[in-house]
Each structure stands twice: as C-alpha cells, then as structure tokens.
XYZ file of N, CA and C in Angstrom:
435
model
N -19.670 1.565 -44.098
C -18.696 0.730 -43.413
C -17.887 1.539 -42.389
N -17.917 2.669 -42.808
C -16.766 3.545 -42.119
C -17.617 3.687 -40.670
N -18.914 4.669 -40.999
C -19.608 4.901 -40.032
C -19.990 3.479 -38.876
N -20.076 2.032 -38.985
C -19.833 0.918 -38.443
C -18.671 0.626 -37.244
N -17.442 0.656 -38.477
C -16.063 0.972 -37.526
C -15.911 1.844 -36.406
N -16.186 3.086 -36.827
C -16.380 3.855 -35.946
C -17.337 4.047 -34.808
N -18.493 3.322 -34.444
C -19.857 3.346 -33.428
C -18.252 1.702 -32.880
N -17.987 1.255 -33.378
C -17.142 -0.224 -32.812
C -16.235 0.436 -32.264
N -15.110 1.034 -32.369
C -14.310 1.732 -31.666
C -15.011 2.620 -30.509
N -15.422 2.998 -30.639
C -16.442 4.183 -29.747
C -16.801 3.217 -28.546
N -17.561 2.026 -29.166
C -18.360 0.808 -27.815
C -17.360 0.235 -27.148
N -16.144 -0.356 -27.886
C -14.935 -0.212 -27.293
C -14.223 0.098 -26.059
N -14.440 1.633 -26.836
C -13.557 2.299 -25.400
C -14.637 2.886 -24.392
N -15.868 3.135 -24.549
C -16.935 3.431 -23.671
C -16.826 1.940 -22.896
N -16.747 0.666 -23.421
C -16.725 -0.370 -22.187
C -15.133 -0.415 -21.420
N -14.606 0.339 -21.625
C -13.271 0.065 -20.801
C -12.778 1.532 -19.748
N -13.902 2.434 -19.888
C -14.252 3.446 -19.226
C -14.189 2.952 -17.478
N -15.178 2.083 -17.457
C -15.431 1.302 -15.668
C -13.976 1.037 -15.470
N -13.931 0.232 -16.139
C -12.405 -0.076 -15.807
C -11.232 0.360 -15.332
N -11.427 1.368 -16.052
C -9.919 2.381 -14.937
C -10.794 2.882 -13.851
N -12.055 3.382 -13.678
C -12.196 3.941 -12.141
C -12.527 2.907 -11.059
N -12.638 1.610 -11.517
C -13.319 0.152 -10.677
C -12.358 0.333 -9.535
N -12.583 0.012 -8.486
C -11.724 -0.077 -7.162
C -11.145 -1.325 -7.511
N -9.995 -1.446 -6.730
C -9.036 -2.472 -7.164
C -8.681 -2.750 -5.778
N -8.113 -4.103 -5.214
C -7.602 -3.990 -3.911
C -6.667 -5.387 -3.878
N -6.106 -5.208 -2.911
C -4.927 -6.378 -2.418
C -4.508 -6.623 -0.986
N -4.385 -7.394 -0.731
C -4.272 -7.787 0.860
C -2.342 -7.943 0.664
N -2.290 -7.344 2.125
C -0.236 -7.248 2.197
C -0.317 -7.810 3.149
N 0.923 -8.583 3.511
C 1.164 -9.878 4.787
C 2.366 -9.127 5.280
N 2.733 -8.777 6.356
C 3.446 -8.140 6.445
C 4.380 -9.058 7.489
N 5.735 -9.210 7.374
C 6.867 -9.808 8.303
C 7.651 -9.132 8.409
N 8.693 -10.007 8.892
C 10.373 -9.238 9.277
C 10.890 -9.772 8.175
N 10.378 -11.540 7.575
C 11.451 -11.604 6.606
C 11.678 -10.992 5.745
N 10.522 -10.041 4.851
C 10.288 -8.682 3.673
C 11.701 -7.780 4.222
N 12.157 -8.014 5.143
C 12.550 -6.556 4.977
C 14.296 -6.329 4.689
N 14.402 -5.431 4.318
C 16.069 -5.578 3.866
C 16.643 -4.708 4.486
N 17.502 -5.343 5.658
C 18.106 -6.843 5.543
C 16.682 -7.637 6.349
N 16.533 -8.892 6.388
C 15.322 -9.576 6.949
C 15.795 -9.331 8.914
N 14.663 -9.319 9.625
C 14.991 -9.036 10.347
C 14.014 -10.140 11.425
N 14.405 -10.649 12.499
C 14.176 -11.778 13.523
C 13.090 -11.035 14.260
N 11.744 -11.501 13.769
C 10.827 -10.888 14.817
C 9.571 -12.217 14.580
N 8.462 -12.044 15.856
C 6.975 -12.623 15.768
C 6.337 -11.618 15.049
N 6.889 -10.077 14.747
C 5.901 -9.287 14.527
C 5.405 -9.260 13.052
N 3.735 -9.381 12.917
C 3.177 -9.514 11.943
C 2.253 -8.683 11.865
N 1.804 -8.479 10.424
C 0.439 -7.777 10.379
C -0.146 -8.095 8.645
N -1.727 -7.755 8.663
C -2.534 -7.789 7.139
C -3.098 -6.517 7.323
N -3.093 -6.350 6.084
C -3.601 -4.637 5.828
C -4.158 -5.041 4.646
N -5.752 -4.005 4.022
C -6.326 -4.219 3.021
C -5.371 -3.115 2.155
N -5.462 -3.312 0.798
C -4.862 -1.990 0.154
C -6.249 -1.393 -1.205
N -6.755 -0.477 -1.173
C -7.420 -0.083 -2.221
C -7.279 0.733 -2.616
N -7.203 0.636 -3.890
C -6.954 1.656 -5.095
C -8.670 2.258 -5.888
N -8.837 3.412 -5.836
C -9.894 3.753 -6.892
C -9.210 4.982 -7.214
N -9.501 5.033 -8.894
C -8.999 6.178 -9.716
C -8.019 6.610 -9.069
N -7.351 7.994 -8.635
C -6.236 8.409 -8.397
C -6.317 8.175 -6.719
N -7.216 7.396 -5.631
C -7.186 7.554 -4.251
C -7.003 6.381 -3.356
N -5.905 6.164 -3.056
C -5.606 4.756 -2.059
C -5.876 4.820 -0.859
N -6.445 3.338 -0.437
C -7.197 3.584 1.289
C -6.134 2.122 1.507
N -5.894 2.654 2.749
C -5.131 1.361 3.686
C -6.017 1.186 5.141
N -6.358 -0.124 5.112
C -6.788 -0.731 6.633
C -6.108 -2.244 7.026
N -6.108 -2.213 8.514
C -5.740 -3.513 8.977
C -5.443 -3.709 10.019
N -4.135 -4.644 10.535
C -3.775 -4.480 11.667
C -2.038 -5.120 11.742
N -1.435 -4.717 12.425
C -0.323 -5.368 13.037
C -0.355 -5.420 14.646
N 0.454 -6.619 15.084
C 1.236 -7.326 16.570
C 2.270 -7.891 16.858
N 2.511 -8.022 18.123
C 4.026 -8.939 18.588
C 4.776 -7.940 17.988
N 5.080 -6.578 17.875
C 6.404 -6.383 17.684
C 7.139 -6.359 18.816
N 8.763 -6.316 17.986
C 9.585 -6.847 19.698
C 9.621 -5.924 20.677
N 9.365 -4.612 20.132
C 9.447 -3.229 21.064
C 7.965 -2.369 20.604
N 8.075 -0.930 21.201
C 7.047 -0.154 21.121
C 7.460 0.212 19.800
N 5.645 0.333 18.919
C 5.587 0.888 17.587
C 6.120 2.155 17.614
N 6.697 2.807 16.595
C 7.079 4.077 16.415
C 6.545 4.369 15.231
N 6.286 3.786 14.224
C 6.024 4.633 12.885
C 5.627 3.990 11.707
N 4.734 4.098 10.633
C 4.497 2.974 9.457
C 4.460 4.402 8.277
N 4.755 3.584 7.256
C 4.825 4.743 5.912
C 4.675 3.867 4.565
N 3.967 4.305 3.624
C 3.623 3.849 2.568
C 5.545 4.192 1.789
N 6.266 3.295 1.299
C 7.526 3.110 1.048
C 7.244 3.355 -0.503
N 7.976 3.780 -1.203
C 8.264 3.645 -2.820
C 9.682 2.444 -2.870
N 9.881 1.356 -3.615
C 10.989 1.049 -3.647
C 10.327 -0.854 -4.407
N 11.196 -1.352 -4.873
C 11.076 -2.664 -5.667
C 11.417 -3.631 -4.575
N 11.006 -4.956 -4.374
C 11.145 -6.052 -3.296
C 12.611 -6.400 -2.903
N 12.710 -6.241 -1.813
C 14.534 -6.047 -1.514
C 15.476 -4.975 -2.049
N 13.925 -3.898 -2.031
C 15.266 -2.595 -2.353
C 14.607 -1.649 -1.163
N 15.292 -1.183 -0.366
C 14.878 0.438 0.267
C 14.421 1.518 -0.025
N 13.587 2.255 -0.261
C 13.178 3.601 -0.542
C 12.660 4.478 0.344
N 12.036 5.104 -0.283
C 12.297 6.429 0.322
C 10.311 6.613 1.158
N 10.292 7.285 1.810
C 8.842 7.547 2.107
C 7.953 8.124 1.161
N 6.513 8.084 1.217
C 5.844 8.855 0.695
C 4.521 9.555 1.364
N 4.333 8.507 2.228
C 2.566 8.833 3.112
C 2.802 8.048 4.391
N 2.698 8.845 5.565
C 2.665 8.164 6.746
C 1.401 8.032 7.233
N 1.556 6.073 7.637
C -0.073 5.815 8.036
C 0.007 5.922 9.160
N -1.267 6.136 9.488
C -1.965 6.779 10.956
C -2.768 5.509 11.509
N -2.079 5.256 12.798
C -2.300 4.079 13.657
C -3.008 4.089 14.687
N -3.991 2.914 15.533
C -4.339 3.164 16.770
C -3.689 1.832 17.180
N -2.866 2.969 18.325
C -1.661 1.745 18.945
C -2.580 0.550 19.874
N -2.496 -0.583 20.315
C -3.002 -1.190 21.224
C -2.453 -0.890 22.382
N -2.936 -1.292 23.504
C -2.675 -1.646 24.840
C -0.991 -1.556 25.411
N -0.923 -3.010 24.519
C 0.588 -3.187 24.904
C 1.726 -2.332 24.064
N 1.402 -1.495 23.178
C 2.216 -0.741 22.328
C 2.944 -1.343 21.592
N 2.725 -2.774 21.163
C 3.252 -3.322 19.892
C 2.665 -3.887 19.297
N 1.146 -3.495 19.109
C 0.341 -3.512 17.958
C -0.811 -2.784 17.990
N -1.555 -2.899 16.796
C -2.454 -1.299 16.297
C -3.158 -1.954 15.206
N -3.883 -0.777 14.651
C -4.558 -1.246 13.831
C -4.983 0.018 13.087
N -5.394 0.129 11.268
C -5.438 0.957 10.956
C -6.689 1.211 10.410
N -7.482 2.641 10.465
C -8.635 2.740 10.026
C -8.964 3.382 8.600
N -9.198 2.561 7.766
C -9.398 3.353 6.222
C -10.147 4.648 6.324
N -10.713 5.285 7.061
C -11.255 6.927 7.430
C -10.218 7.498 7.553
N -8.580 7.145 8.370
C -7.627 7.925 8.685
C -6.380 7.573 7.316
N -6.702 6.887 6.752
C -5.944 6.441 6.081
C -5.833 6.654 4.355
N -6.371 7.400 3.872
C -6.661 8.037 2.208
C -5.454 9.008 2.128
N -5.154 8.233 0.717
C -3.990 9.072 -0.255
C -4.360 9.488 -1.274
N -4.128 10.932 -1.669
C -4.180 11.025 -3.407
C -2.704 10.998 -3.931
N -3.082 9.955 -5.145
C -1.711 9.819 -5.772
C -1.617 10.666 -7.010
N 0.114 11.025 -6.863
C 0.203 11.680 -8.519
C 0.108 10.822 -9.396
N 0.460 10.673 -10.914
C 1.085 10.071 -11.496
C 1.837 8.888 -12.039
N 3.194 9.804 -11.371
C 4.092 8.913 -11.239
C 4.064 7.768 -9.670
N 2.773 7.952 -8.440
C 2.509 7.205 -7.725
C 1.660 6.547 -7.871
N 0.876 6.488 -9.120
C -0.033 5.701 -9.920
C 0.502 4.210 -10.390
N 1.667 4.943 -11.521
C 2.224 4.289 -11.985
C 3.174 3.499 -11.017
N 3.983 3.973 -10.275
C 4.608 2.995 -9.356
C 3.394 1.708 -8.675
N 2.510 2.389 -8.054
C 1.490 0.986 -7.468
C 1.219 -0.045 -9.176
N 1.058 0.781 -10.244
C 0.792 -0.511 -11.139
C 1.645 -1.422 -11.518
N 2.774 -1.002 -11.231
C 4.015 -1.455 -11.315
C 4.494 -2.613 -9.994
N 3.858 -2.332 -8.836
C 4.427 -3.468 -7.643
C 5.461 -2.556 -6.887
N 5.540 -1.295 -7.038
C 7.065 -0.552 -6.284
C 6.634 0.275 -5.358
N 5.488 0.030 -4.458
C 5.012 0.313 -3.359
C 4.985 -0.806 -2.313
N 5.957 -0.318 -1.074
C 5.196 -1.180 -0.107
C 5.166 -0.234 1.493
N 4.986 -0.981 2.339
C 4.756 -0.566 3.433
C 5.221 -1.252 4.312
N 5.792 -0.140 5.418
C 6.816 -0.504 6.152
C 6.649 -0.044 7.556
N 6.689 -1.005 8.682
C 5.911 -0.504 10.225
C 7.153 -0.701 11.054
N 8.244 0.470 11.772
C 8.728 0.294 12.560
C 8.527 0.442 13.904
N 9.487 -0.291 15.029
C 9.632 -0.160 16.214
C 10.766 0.683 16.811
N 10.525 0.865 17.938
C 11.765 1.450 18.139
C 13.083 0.546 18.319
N 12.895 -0.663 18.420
C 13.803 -1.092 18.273
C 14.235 -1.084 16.659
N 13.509 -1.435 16.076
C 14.246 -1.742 14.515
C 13.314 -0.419 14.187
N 14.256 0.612 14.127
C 13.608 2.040 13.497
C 13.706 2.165 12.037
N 13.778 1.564 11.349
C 14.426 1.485 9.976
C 13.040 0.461 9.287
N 12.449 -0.016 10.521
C 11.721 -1.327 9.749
C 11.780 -2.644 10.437
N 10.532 -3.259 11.373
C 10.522 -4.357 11.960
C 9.983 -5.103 10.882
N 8.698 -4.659 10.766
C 8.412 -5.836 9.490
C 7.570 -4.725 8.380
N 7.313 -5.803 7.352
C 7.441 -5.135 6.062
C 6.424 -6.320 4.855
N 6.025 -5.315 3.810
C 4.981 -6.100 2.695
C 4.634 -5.135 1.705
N 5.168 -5.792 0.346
C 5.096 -5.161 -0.674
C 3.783 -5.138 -1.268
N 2.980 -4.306 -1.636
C 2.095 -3.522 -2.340
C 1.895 -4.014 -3.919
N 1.316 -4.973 -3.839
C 1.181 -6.058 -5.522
C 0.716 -5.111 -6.025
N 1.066 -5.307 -7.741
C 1.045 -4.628 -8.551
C -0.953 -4.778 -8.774
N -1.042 -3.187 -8.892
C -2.663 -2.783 -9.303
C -2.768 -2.504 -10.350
C-alpha cells in the first residue's frame, strides 16, 4: 500500500512539473485613465506580456500620445499605486514620435524572485511616458500570472 501511495504522489508532482515552466501570457490595454492621477490623453497602446519560468518578453505597440515619447518601464506597484522602476523597455519610435512599437527580441527580462512573485501577484505594470506627462501618459497593469 505504501509503495502505491508513493508511485501516486510521485505521478502527482511529475504532472505539475509542465506547469510551472508552460509560458503564460496576457495582453495590457494601456490608457491615461490607469494612471495615477488619470491623465486626459487619445494616447493608447496593447502590448503582449509573456512569462516562461523565470523570463518575461514584452511586445506591442503604442500611439496618439499628446507629445514626443520619452520613455516606458516595466513599473512594480498595485493598481492606483506608483512605484518604482524595474526594466526599461526598448522602443521603435514611429514617424511622428508619438508612437512605437515594441519588439519581443529587444525586450527579455530575467526575473528574481521576489519579481516572480510580484507578476503572480498583479503588482507589475507598465508605464509609457511623454515628454509632456514625464511621470506617465498612459499606463496598464500586468494581470496576475
């Protein structure tokens, strides 16, 4: 009986093996209203987000911001809270310099840990400023993986 239990526990956790390394992914909508404080813009964007084992890839695109892009960064922080940076994404600006688009080749993170645990948690998002709103034109939180 014992020897039974034990091959059952074993099949168990050998089927839940895939599972933590399976790629995982989520699509982010990104606005002005996300952002705190919400902020009056057309400017929008979708970005893919994927997670496998400890390595996150971001692709997509944003437009219409009200001024020239200046900067996007993978944010640590809970929905209507501010935080702090962690990974700045790498953009190809368009034409008119208020929109771009991002290429998952330029775009891979390895996460620690505790940046593991924050994405499983929902306390990642991402945040694309202009120079006008340097702080953050628009904005989209990073669903929990």
């Amino acid at each position: 009986m014992k020897k039974r239990t034990g091959l059952l526990l074993l099949s168990m956790f050998l089927v839940q093996i895939p599972a933590l390394y399976a790629q995982r992914s989520a699509e982010v909508n990104l606005a002005g209203f996300h952002q705190t404080p919400p902020v009056r813009t057309a400017g929008m964007g979708f970005l893919l987000v994927e997670l496998r084992g400890d390595s996150l890839t971001v692709s997509g695109e944003f437009h219409d911001l009200s001024n020239a892009y200046r900067s996007a960064y993978i944010q640590y922080g809970a929905p209507g809270k501010n935080g702090h940076r962690l990974f700045k994404l790498n953009s190809i600006s368009g034409d008119d310099l208020q929109s771009g688009t991002f290429e998952s080749d330029e775009n891979q993170f390895k996460l620690t840990e505790s940046q593991r645990d924050a994405i499983s948690k929902g306390l990642l998002y991402i945040n694309i400023a202009s120079d006008r709103y340097r702080l953050g034109e628009i904005r989209g939180q990073i669903p929990a993986m």
